[in-house]
PDB file of C-alpha atoms in Angstrom:
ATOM      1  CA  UNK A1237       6.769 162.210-175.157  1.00  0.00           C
ATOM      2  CA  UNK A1238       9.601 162.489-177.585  1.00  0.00           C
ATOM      3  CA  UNK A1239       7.136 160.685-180.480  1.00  0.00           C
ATOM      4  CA  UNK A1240       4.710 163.141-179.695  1.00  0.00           C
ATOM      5  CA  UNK A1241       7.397 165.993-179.935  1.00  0.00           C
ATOM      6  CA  UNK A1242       8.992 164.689-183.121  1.00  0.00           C
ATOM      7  CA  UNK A1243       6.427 162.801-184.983  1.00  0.00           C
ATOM      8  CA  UNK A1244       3.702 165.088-183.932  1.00  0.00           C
ATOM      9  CA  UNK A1245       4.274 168.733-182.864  1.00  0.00           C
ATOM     10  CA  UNK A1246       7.635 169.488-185.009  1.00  0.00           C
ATOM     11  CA  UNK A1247       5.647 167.660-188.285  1.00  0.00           C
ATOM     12  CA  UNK A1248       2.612 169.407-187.680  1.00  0.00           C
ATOM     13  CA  UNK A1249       0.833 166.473-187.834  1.00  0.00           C
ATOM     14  CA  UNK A1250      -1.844 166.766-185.526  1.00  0.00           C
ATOM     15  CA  UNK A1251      -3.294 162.984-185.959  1.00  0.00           C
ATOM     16  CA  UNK A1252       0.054 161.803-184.014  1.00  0.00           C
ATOM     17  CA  UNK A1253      -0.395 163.829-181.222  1.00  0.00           C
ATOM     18  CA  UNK A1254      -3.611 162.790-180.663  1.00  0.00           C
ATOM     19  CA  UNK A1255      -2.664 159.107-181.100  1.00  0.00           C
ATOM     20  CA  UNK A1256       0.169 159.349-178.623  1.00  0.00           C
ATOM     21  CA  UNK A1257      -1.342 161.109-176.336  1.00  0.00           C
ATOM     22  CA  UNK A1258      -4.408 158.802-175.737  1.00  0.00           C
ATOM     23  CA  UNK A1259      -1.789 156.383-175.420  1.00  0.00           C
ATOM     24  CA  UNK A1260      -0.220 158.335-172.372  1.00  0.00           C
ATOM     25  CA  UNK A1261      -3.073 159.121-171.040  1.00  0.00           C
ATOM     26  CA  UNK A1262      -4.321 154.890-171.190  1.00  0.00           C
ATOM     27  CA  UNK A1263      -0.811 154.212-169.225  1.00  0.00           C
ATOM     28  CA  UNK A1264      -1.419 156.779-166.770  1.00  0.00           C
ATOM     29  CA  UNK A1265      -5.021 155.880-166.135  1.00  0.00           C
ATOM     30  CA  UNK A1266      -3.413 151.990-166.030  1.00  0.00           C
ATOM     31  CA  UNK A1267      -0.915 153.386-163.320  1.00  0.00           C
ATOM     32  CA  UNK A1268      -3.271 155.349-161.268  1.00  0.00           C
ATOM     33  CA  UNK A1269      -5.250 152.112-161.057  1.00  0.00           C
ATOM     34  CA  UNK A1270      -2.731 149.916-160.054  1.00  0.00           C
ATOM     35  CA  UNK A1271      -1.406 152.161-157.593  1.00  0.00           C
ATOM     36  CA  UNK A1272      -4.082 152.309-155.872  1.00  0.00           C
ATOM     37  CA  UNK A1273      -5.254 148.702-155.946  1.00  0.00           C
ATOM     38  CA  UNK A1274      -1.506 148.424-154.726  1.00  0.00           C
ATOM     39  CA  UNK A1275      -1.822 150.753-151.461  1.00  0.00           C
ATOM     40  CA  UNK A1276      -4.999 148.722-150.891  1.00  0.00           C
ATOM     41  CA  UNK A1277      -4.168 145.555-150.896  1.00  0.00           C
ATOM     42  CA  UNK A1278      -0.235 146.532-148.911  1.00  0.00           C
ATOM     43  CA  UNK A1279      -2.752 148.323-145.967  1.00  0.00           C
ATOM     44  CA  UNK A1280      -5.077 145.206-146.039  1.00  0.00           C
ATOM     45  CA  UNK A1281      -2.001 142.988-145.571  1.00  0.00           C
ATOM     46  CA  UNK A1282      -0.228 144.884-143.044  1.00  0.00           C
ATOM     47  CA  UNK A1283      -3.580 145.438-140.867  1.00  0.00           C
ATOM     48  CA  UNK A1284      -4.123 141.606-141.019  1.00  0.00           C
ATOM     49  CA  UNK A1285      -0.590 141.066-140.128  1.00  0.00           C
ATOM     50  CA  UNK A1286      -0.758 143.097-137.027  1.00  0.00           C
ATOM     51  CA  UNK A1287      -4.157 141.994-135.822  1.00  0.00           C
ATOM     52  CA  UNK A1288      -3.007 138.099-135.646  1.00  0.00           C
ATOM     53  CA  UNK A1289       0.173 139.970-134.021  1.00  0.00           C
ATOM     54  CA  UNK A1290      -1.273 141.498-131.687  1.00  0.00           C
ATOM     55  CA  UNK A1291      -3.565 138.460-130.965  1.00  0.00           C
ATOM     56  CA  UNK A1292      -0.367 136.385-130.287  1.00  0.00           C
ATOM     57  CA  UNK A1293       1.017 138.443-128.336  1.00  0.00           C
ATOM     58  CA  UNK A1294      -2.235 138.921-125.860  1.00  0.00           C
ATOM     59  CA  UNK A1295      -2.582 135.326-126.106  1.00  0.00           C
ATOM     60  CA  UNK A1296       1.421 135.029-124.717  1.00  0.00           C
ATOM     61  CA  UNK A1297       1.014 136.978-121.985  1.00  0.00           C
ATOM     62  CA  UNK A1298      -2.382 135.578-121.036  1.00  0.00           C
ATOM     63  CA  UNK A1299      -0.061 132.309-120.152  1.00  0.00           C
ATOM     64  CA  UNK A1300       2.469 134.214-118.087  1.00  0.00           C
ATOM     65  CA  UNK A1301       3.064 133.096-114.493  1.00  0.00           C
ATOM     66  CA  UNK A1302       2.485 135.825-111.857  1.00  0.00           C
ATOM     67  CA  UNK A1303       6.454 135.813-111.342  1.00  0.00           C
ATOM     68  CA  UNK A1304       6.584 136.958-115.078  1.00  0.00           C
ATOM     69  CA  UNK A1305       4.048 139.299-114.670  1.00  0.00           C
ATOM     70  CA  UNK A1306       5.741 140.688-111.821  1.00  0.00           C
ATOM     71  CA  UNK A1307       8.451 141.239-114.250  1.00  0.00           C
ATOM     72  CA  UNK A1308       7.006 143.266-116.625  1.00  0.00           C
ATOM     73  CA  UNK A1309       4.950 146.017-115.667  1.00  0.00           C
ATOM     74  CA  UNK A1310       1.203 147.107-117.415  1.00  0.00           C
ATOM     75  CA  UNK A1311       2.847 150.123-119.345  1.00  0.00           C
ATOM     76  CA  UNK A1312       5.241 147.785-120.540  1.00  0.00           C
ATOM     77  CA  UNK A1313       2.912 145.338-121.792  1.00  0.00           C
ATOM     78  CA  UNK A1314       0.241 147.468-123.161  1.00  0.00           C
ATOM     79  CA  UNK A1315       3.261 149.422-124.903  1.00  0.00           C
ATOM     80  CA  UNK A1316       4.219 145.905-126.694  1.00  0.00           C
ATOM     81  CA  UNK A1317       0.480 145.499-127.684  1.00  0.00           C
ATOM     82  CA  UNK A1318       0.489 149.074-129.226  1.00  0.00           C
ATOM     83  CA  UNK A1319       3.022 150.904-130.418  1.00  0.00           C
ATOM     84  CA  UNK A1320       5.841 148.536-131.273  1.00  0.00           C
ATOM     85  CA  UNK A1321       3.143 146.414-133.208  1.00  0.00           C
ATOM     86  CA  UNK A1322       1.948 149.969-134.751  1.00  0.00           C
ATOM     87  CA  UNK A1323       5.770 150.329-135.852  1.00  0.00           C
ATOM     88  CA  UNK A1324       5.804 147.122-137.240  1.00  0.00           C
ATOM     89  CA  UNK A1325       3.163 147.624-139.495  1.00  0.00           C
ATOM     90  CA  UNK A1326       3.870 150.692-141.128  1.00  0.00           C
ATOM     91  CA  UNK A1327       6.881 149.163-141.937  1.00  0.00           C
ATOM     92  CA  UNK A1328       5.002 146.765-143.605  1.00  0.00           C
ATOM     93  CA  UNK A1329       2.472 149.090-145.315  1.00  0.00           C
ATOM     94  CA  UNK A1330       5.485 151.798-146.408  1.00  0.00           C
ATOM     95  CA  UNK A1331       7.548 148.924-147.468  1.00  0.00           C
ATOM     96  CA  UNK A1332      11.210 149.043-149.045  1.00  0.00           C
ATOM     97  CA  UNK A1333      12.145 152.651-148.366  1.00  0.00           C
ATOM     98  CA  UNK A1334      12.221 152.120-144.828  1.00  0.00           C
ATOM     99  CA  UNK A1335      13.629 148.745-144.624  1.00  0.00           C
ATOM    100  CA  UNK A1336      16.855 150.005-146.846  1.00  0.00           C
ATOM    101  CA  UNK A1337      17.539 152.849-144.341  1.00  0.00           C
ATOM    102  CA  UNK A1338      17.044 150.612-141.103  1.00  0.00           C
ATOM    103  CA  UNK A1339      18.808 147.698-142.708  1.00  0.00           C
ATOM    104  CA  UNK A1340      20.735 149.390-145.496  1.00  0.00           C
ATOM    105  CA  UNK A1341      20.620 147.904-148.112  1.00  0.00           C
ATOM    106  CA  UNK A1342      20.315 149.166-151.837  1.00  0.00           C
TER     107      UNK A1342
END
């Protein structure tokens, strides 16, 4: 922005502004892209993540005794199979931000 300012706009010198501004507008096409291709792949992973998650986890209690599952009640269990897993992967998808205010660190 400042070459476009001072080589371009204060000169007068209209080729310069058109130069650098294709070139912002190639970097912020190249971001765009690579943001999104970044979301994508981060939901694909954390999806993945929870299904073979929540596959382990129904395969666990599958091998439970019927002490143990005298233990722990349905709500309990379905509660483990949904929303803590849920939790877990949106703190995968959302990433850093979270983990440095539950773990806080910079």
């Amino acid at each position: 922005m400042a070459k476009v300012i001072d080589e371009g706009i204060d000169l007068g010198n209209m080729n310069a502004v058109w130069k650098y501004g294709i070139i912002l507008l190639v970097f912020a096409l190249f971001q765009l892209i690579t943001g999104v291709l970044s979301a994508h792949i981060a939901a694909r992973t954390s999806v993945g993540f929870c299904a073979n998650l929540r596959q382990d986890i129904y395969d666990n209690v599958q091998t439970f005794a019927f002490s143990n599952i005298d233990k722990f009640s349905t709500a309990s269990i379905v509660t483990r199979l949904t929303t803590d897993v849920t939790n877990i992967q949106n703190l995968r998808y959302h990433g850093s931000s979270e983990k440095r205010i539950i773990f806080g660190y910079n």
